[in-house]
Short mmCIF file of C-alpha atoms and ligand atoms in Angstrom, two decimals:
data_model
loop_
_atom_site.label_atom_id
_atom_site.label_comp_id
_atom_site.label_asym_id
_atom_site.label_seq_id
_atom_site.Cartn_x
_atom_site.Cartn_y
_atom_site.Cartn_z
CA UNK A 1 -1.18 -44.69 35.62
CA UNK A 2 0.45 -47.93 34.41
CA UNK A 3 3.89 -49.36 35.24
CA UNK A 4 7.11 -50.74 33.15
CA UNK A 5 5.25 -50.20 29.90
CA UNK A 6 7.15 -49.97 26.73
CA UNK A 7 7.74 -46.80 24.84
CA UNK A 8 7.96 -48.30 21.44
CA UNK A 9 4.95 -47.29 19.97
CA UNK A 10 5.85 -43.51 21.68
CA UNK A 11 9.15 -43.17 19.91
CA UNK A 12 9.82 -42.55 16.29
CA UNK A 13 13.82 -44.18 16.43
CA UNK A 14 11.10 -47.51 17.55
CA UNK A 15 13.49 -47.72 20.38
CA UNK A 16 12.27 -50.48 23.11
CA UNK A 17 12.63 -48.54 26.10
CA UNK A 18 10.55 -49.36 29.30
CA UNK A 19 9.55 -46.57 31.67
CA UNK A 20 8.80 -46.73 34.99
CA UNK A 21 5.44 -45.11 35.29
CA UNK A 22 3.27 -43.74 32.17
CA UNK A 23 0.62 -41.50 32.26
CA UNK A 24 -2.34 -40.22 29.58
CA UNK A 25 -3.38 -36.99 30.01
CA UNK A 26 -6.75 -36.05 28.41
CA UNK A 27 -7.42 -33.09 30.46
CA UNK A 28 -6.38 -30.28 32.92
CA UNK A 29 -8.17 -32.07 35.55
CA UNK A 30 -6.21 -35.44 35.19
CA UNK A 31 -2.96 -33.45 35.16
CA UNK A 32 -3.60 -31.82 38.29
CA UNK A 33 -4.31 -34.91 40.01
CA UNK A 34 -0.87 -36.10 38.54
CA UNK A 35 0.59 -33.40 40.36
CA UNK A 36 -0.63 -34.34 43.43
CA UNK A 37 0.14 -38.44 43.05
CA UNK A 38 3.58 -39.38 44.94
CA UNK A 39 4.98 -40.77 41.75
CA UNK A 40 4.91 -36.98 40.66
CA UNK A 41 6.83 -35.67 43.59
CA UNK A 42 9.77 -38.42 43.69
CA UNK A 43 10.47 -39.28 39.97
CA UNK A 44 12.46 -38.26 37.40
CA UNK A 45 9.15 -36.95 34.64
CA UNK A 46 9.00 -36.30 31.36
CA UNK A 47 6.34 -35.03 28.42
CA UNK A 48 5.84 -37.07 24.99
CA UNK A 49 3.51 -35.71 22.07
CA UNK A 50 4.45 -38.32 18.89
CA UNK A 51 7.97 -38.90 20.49
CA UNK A 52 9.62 -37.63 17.35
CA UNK A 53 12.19 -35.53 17.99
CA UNK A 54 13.63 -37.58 20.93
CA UNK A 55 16.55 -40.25 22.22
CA UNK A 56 15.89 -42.06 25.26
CA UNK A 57 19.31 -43.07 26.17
CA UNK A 58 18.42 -45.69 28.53
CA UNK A 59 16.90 -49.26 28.02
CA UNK A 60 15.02 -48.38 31.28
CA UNK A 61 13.32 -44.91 31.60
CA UNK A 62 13.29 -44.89 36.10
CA UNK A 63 10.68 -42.11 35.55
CA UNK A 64 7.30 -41.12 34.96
CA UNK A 65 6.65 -40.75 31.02
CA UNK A 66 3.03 -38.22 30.49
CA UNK A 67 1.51 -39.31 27.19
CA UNK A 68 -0.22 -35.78 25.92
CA UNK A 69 -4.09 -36.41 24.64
CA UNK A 70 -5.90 -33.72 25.45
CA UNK A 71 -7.92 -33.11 22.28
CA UNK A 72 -10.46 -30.25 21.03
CA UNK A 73 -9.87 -27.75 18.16
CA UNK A 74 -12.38 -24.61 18.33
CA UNK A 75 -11.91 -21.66 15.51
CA UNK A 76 -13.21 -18.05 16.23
CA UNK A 77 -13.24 -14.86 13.15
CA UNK A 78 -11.16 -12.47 13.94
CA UNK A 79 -12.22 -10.64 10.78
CA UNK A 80 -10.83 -8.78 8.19
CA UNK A 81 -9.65 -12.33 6.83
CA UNK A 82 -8.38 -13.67 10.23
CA UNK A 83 -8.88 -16.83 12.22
CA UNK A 84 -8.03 -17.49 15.66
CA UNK A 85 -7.33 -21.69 15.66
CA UNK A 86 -6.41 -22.85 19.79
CA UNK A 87 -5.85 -26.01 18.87
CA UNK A 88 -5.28 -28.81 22.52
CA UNK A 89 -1.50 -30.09 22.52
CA UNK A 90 -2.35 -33.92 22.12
CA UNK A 91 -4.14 -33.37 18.50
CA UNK A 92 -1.95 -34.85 16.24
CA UNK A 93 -0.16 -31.91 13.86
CA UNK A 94 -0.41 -33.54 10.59
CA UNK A 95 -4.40 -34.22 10.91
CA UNK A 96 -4.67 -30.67 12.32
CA UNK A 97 -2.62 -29.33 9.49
CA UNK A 98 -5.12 -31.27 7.23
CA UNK A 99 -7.80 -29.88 8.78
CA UNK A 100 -6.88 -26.01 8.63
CA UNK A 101 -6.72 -27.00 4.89
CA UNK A 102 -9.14 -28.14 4.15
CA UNK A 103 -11.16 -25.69 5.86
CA UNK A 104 -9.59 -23.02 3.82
CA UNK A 105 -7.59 -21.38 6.55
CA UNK A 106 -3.60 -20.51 4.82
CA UNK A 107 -0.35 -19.95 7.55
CA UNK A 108 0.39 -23.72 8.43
CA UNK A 109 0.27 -26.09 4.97
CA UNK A 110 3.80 -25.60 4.45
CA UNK A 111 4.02 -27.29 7.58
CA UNK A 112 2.25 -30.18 6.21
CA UNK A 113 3.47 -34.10 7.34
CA UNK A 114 5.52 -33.09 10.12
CA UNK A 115 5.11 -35.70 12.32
CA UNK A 116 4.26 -34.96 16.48
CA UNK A 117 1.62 -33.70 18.13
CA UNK A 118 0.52 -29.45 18.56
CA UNK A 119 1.54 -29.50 21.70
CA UNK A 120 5.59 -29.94 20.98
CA UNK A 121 5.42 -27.64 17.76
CA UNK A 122 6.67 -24.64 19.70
CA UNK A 123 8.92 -26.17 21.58
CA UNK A 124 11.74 -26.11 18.48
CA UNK A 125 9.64 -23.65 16.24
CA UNK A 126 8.64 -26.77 14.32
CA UNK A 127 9.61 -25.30 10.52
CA UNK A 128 10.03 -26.63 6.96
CA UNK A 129 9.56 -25.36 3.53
CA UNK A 130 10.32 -21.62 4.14
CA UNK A 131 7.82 -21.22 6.94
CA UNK A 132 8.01 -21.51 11.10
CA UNK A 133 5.62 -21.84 13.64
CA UNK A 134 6.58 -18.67 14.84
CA UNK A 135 5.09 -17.09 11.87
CA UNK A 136 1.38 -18.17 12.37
CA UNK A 137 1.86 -18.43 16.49
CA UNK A 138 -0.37 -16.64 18.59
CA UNK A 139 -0.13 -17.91 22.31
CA UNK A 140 0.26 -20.34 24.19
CA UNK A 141 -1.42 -21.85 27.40
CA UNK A 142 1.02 -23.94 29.69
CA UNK A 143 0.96 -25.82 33.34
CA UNK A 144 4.13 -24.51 35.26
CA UNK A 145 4.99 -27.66 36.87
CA UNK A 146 6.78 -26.20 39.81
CA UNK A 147 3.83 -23.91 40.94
CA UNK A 148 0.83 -25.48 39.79
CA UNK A 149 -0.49 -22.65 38.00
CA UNK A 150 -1.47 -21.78 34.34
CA UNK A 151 0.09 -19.29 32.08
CA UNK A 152 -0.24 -17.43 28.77
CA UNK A 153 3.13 -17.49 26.89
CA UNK A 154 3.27 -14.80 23.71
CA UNK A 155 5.37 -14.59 20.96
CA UNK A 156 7.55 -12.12 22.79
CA UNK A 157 7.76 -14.75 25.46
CA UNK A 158 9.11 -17.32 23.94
CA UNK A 159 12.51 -16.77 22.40
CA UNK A 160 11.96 -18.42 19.12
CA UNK A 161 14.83 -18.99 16.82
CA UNK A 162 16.03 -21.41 14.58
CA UNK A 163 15.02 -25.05 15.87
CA UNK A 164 14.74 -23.74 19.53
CA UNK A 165 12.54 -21.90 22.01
CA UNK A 166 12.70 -20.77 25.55
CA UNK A 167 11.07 -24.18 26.12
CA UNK A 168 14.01 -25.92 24.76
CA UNK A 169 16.39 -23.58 26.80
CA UNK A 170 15.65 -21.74 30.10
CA UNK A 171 12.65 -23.71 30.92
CA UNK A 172 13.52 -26.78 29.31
CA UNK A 173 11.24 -29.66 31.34
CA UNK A 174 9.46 -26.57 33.47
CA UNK A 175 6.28 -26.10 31.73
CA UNK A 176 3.59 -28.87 30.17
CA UNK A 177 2.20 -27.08 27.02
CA UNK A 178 -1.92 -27.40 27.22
CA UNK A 179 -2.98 -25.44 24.03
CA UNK A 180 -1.74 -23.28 21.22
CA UNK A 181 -3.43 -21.01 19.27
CA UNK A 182 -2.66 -19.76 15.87
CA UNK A 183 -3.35 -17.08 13.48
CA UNK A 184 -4.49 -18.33 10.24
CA UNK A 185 -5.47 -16.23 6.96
CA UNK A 186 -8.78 -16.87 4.99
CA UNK A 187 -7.22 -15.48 2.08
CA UNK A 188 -4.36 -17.51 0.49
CA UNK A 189 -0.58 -15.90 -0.17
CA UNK A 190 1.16 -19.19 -1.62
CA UNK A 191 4.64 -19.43 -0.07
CA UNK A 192 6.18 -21.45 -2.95
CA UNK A 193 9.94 -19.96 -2.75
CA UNK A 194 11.35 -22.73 -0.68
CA UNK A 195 12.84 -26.21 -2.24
CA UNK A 196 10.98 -27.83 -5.06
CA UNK A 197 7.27 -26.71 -4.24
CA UNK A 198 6.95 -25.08 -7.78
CA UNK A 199 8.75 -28.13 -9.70
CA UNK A 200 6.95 -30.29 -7.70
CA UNK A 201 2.99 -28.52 -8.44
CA UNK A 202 4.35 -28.60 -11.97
CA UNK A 203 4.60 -32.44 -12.02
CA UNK A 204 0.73 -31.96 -10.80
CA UNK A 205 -0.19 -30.04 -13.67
CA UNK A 206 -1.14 -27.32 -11.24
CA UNK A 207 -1.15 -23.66 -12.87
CA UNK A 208 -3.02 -21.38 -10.02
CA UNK A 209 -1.94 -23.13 -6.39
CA UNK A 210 -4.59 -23.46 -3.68
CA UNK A 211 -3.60 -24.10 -0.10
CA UNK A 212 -4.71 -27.93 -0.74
CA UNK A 213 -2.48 -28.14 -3.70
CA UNK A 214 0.33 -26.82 -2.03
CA UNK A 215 -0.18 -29.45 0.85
CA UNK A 216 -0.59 -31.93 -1.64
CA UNK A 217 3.01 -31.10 -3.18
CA UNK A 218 4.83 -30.34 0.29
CA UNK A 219 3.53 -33.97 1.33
CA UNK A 220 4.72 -35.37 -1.90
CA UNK A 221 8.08 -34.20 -1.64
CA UNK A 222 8.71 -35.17 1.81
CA UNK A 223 7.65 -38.34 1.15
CA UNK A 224 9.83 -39.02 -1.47
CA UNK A 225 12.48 -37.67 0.67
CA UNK A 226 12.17 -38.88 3.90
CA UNK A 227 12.06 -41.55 5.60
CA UNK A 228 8.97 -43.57 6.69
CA UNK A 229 9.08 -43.59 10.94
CA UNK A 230 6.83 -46.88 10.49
CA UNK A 231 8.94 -48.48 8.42
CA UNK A 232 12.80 -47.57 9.86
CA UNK A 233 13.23 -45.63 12.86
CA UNK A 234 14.44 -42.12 12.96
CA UNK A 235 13.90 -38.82 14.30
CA UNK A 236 14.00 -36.79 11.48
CA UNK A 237 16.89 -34.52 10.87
CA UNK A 238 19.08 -35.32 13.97
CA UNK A 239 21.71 -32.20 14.12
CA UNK A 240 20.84 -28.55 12.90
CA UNK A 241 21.71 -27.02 9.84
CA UNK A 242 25.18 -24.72 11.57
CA UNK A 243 25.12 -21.37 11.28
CA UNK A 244 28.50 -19.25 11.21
CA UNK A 245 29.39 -15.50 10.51
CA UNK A 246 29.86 -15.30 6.75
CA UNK A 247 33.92 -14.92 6.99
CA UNK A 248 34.19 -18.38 8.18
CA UNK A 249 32.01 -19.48 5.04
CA UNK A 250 33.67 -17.64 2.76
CA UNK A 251 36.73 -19.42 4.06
CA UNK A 252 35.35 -22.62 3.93
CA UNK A 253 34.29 -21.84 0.52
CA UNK A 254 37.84 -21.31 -0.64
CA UNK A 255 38.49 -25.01 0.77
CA UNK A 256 35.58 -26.85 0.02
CA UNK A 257 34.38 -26.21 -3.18
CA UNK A 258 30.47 -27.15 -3.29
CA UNK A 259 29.87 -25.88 -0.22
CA UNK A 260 26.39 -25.00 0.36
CA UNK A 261 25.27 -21.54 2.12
CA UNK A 262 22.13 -19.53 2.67
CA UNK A 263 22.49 -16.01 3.57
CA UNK A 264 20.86 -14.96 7.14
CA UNK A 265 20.52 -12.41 9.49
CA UNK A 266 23.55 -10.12 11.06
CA UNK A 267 26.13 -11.38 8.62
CA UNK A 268 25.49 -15.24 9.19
CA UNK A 269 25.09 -17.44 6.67
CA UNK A 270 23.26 -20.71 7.52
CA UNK A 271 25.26 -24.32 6.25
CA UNK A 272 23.15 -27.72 5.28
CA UNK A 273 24.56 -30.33 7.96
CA UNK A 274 23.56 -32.90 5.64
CA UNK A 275 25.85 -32.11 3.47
CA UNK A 276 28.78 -31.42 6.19
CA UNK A 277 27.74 -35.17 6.84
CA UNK A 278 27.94 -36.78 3.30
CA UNK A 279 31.35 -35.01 2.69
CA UNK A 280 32.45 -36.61 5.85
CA UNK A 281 31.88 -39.88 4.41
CA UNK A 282 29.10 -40.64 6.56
CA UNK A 283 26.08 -40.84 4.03
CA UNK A 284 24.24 -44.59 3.73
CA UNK A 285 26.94 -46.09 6.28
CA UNK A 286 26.08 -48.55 8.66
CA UNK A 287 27.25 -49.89 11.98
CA UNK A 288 25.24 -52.05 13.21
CA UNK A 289 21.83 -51.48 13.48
CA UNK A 290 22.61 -47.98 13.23
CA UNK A 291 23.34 -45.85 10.19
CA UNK A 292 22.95 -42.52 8.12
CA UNK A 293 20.01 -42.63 5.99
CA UNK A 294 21.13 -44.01 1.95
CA UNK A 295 19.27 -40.60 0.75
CA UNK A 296 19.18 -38.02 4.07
CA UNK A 297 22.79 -37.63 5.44
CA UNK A 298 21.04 -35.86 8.17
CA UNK A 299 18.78 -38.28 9.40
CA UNK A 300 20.13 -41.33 11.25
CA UNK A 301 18.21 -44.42 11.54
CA UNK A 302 17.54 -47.57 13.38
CA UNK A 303 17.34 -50.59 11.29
CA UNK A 304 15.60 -52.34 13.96
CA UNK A 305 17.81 -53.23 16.97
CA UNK A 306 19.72 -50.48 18.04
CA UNK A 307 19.77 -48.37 21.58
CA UNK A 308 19.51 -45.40 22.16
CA UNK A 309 23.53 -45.26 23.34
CA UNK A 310 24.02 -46.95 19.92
CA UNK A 311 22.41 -43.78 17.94
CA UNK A 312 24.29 -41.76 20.09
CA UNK A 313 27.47 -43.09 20.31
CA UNK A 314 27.28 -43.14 16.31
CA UNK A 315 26.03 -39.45 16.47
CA UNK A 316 29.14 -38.17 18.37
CA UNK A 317 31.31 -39.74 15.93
CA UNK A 318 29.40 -37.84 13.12
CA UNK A 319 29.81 -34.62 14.86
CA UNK A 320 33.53 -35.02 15.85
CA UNK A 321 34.33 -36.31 12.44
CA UNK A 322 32.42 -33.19 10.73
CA UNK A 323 34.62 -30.96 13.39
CA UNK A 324 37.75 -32.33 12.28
CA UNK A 325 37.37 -31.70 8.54
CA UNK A 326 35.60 -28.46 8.52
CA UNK A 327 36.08 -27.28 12.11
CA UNK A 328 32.23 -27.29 12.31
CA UNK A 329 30.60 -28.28 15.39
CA UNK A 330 26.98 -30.01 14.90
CA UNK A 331 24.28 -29.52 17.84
CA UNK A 332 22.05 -31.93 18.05
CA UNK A 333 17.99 -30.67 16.95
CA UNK A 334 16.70 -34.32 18.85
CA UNK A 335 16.18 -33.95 22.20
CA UNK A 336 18.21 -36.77 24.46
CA UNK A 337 16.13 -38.29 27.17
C1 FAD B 1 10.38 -38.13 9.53
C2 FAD B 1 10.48 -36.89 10.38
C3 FAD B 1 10.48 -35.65 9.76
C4 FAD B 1 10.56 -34.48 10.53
N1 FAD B 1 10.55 -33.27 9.90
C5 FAD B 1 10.61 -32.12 10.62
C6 FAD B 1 10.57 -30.85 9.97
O1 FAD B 1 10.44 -30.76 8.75
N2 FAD B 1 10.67 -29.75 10.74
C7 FAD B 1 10.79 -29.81 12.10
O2 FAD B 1 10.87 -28.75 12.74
N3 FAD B 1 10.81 -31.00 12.74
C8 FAD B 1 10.73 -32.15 12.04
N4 FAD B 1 10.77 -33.37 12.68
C9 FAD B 1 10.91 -33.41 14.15
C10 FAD B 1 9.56 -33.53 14.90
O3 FAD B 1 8.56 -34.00 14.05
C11 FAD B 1 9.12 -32.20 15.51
O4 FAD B 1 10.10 -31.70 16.37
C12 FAD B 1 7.80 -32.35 16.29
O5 FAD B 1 7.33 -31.08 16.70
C13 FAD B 1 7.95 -33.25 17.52
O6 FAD B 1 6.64 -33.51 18.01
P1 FAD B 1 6.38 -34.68 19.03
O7 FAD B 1 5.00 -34.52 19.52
O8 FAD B 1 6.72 -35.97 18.42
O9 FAD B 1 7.42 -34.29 20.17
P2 FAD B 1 8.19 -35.28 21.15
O10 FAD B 1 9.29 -35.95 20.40
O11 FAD B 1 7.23 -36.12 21.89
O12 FAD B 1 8.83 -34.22 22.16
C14 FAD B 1 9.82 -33.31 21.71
C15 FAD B 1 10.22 -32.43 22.91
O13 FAD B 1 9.11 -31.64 23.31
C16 FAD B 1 8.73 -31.92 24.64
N5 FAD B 1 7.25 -31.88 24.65
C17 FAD B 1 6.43 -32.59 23.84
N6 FAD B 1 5.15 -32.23 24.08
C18 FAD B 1 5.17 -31.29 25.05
C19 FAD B 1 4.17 -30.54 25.74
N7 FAD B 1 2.88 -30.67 25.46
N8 FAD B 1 4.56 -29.67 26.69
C20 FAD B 1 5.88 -29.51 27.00
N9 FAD B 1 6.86 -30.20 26.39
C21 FAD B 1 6.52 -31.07 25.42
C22 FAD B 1 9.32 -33.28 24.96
O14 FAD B 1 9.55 -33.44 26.35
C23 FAD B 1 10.60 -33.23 24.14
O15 FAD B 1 11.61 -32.52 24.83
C24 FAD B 1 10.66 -34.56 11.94
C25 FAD B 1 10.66 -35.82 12.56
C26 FAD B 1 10.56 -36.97 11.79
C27 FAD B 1 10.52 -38.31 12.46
#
């Protein structure tokens, strides 16, 4: 275990934040003896995969930060076109999305690029380009840090929904996600509905998709689109895409003309924040060393010096801003530390 080390590197917003205590876990073995340490019984704890979908608020984390690298993939048949992937939370998701590619195994390359670590994926149902982790999850093996022991978590168990879990709600800090494993197809259905996938494998010159090509395009796009963590800090999409009952949209759609809806379950219909954002006025502005991304209204950035009360000061001005125009309220997809 070290002490007052600095989270930069651990943090995607680049944020320099100094915790108290910081420990690597590369095994069960090392967390159980964590468990046991003093540090673990009087301080304030917390669990980082690729620390990209988090805001420490604090210069000063007075806590103990656990770093997950456990490692180890392992892939067993299942048959009739099935794999079983358990893939250890500290593998890094974009190399293990790479790898399921290239070994021919279809469910996760629309998932491709997401930065983070396996280990986090469930925790918001990691999803992009039409697809969620709940749709290739199998189960998942957790430490439950109040009792020590380990547990299975299925599908069933864990709540998913949009951008959340039972991890990121009733158990929210409780359990320290060891393992997942996944369901994966040997056979390839392309899943090419979502955003520009088909303009995009077009610009390839790619007539018949494979699962590499489709990786290839996803990664493309996204990189076009997003924003580089290693070269300005930000967390991704910081507030959820808002989902109301489809009488408020088609009320908002008599006021705002160019309003943007997708039909979902029970009569909802889901809204792009990003939008709700750049109508606000809020799109490439800049306070600071904080501002909205020039191309992403939904991704906020740190142009080098900011804090983490900085980003979320600015953040609550977005949202209460967005409220008072549309009577929308934004929730926040990054998790505040
Ligand atoms: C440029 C960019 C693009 C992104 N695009 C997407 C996208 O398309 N779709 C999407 O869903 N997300 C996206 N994200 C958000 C982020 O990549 C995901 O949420 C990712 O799963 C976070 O992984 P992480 O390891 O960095 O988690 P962290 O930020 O380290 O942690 C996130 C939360 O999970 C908890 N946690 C982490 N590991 C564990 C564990 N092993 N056990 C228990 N709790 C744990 C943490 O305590 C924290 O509350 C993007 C982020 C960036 C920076």
């Amino acid at each position: 275990m070290r002490r007052n080390i600095t989270l930069k590197p651990h943090n995607t917003f680049g944020l320099d934040v100094m915790a108290a205590y910081v420990a690597s876990i590369s095994d069960l073995r090392g967390l159980e003896q964590l468990r046991k340490s003093g540090v673990w019984q009087s301080e304030r704890r917390v669990v980082l995969g690729g620390g990209s979908n988090c805001l420490f608020m604090d210069d000063y984390f007075e806590g103990l930060v656990i770093l997950m690298n456990n490692k180890g993939v392992s892939v067993q048949d299942l048959g009739n076109g099935r794999v079983c992937v358990s893939a250890a939370a500290g593998e890094d998701w974009t190399s293990f999305v790479q790898r399921m590619v290239a070994a021919g195994y279809s469910g996760v390359e629309n998932l491709s690029m997401i930065p983070g670590k396996v280990g986090a994926a469930p925790i918001q149902n990691i999803g992009a380009y039409g697809v969620e982790l709940k749709d290739v999850f199998h189960k998942l093996h957790a430490f439950d840090t109040q009792t020590g022991q380990l547990v299975d978590f299925e599908s069933k168990d864990c709540e998913f929904a949009y951008r959340s879990s039972i991890f990121k709600t009733t158990f929210k800090g409780r359990f320290i996600i060891l393992s997942v494993d996944f369901i994966l197809q040997t056979t390839y259905q392309p899943n090419l509905n979502y955003g520009a996938i088909r303009l995009e494998l077009e610009h390839m010159g790619v007539v018949i998709p494979g699962i590499q090509d489709v990786s290839t395009a996803i990664s493309n796009i996204r990189r076009s689109k997003l924003p580089d963590p290693m070269q300005i800090g930000n967390a991704g999409s910081f507030f959820k895409n808002p989902v109301v009952h489809e009488l408020v949209f088609h009320d908002l759609q008599r006021e705002f003309r160019g309003i943007a809806g997708f039909p979902e379950k029970d009569k909802t219909v889901k809204l792009a924040a990003g939008w709700l954002i750049e109508q606000a006025g809020w799109k490439g502005k800049r306070v600071g060393d904080v501002g909205v991304h020039q191309q992403q209204a939904l991704v906020l950035v740190n142009y080098g010096n900011a804090t983490g009360r900085d980003i979320f000061s600015f953040a609550m001005e977005i949202q209460q801003s967005v409220r008072e125009k549309f009577g929308i309220q934004l929730e926040p997809e990054v998790n505040f530390i």
